[in-house]
Amino acid sequence: MKKWFPTTILTATLILTAQPIQAATFTDVPPTHWAQIAIDTISSRGLINGYPDGTYRLNEPVTRAQAAKVVALAINAKPTATFKPSFQDVSPAHGAYDHIRALTELGIFTDGEKFHPNEPLTRAQMAKILTLGYKITVDDNDLIKFQDVIKLNQNYGYITTLAELGITTTLPGGMYKPNDIVSRAHMAAFIDRTTKFDLEREKGVIYYDKARRMYMDKSKPDPMPPVINDLDNALKTIDLINEKRKQLGIKELIHDTDLSAIAKAKAQDMANNNYFNHKSPTYGTIDKMLNTLNYKWTAYGENMARGYIAPESVVKEWVTSPNHRANIENNKFTQIGSGYATDAKGKTYWVHLYVSK
């Protein structure tokens, strides 16, 4: 497991020291600030201190190089003597070179021509490096979802995993804002929460239950995973559509999980924004949505419904409507995606996407 013995490094913008020290008192961090305890904890471990003028600069962005230093020190990651990354924009003279090298060797950063050390770290990137750095198990139970993070997002699993563990405290169903920049205040909070999780896991208080595909905390009442009715309902409608096509001698549609992620996003968007239309105020028309999310298609169809409780009732309504039935029985469509969502008042929204590739 991880040990907390960081090496000694000093830069002009981010001071990192190996010696345990008393938590610094930063002139711009009031005792009432939400991240004050986390900042004190991190600084007392010597992971991140302030600037020569005595400030911490709460809202200043954390760069990718600075984040590499903090995480590498936190997990005691050190590179082997022979590993050399391919980055052309990070020389051995760079203050964070060995930390970047260590995390790249571990596969936390992708090796390549550019590292972009001075670019601000995004919230999505932060989720990835913490999840991989602390070796947190990522599963696909989707107990928590966000409006602006769909499964096609390459960091989807990392983001939802941190949310399930409470490392990110964004409310489920809200906006995670994956492209927003991580501030120094947020970085301290994320590192502090992840470290606490890791220490509890090391002690055996928190463990991963493979059968239930979730982390369990022995110090808390045993939670039962919520029933994911939206997924069950969405999948049931696909089965019903394929039963209908089979009866008509039409080839069954292939369930495309990427297409279902898009259908789910559309259904959730209607629930969140109280509209019922093929054109979304968020994503635009379906063809635009498919193109924006890099989904390849040659033809598409969309069926929608709202207010129906059971999968059987919504499919029955579609089958009795000529326009909706035309999509269901179109033998040129090969893929299907299904999405289901409910709004705050419990009103249901159903979306089927049919695609030819």
Short mmCIF file of C-alpha atoms in Angstrom, two decimals, residues 12-15 49-56:
data_model
loop_
_atom_site.label_atom_id
_atom_site.label_comp_id
_atom_site.label_asym_id
_atom_site.label_seq_id
_atom_site.Cartn_x
_atom_site.Cartn_y
_atom_site.Cartn_z
CA ALA A 12 8.89 28.75 -7.69
CA THR A 13 5.15 28.22 -7.90
CA LEU A 14 4.43 25.19 -5.75
CA ILE A 15 6.50 24.35 -2.67
CA ASN A 49 2.32 24.49 0.77
CA GLY A 50 1.84 28.09 -0.19
CA TYR A 51 3.70 30.94 -1.79
CA PRO A 52 6.54 33.05 -0.37
CA ASP A 53 4.13 35.87 0.46
CA GLY A 54 2.23 33.61 2.87
CA THR A 55 -0.79 33.06 0.63
CA TYR A 56 -2.29 29.80 -0.58
#
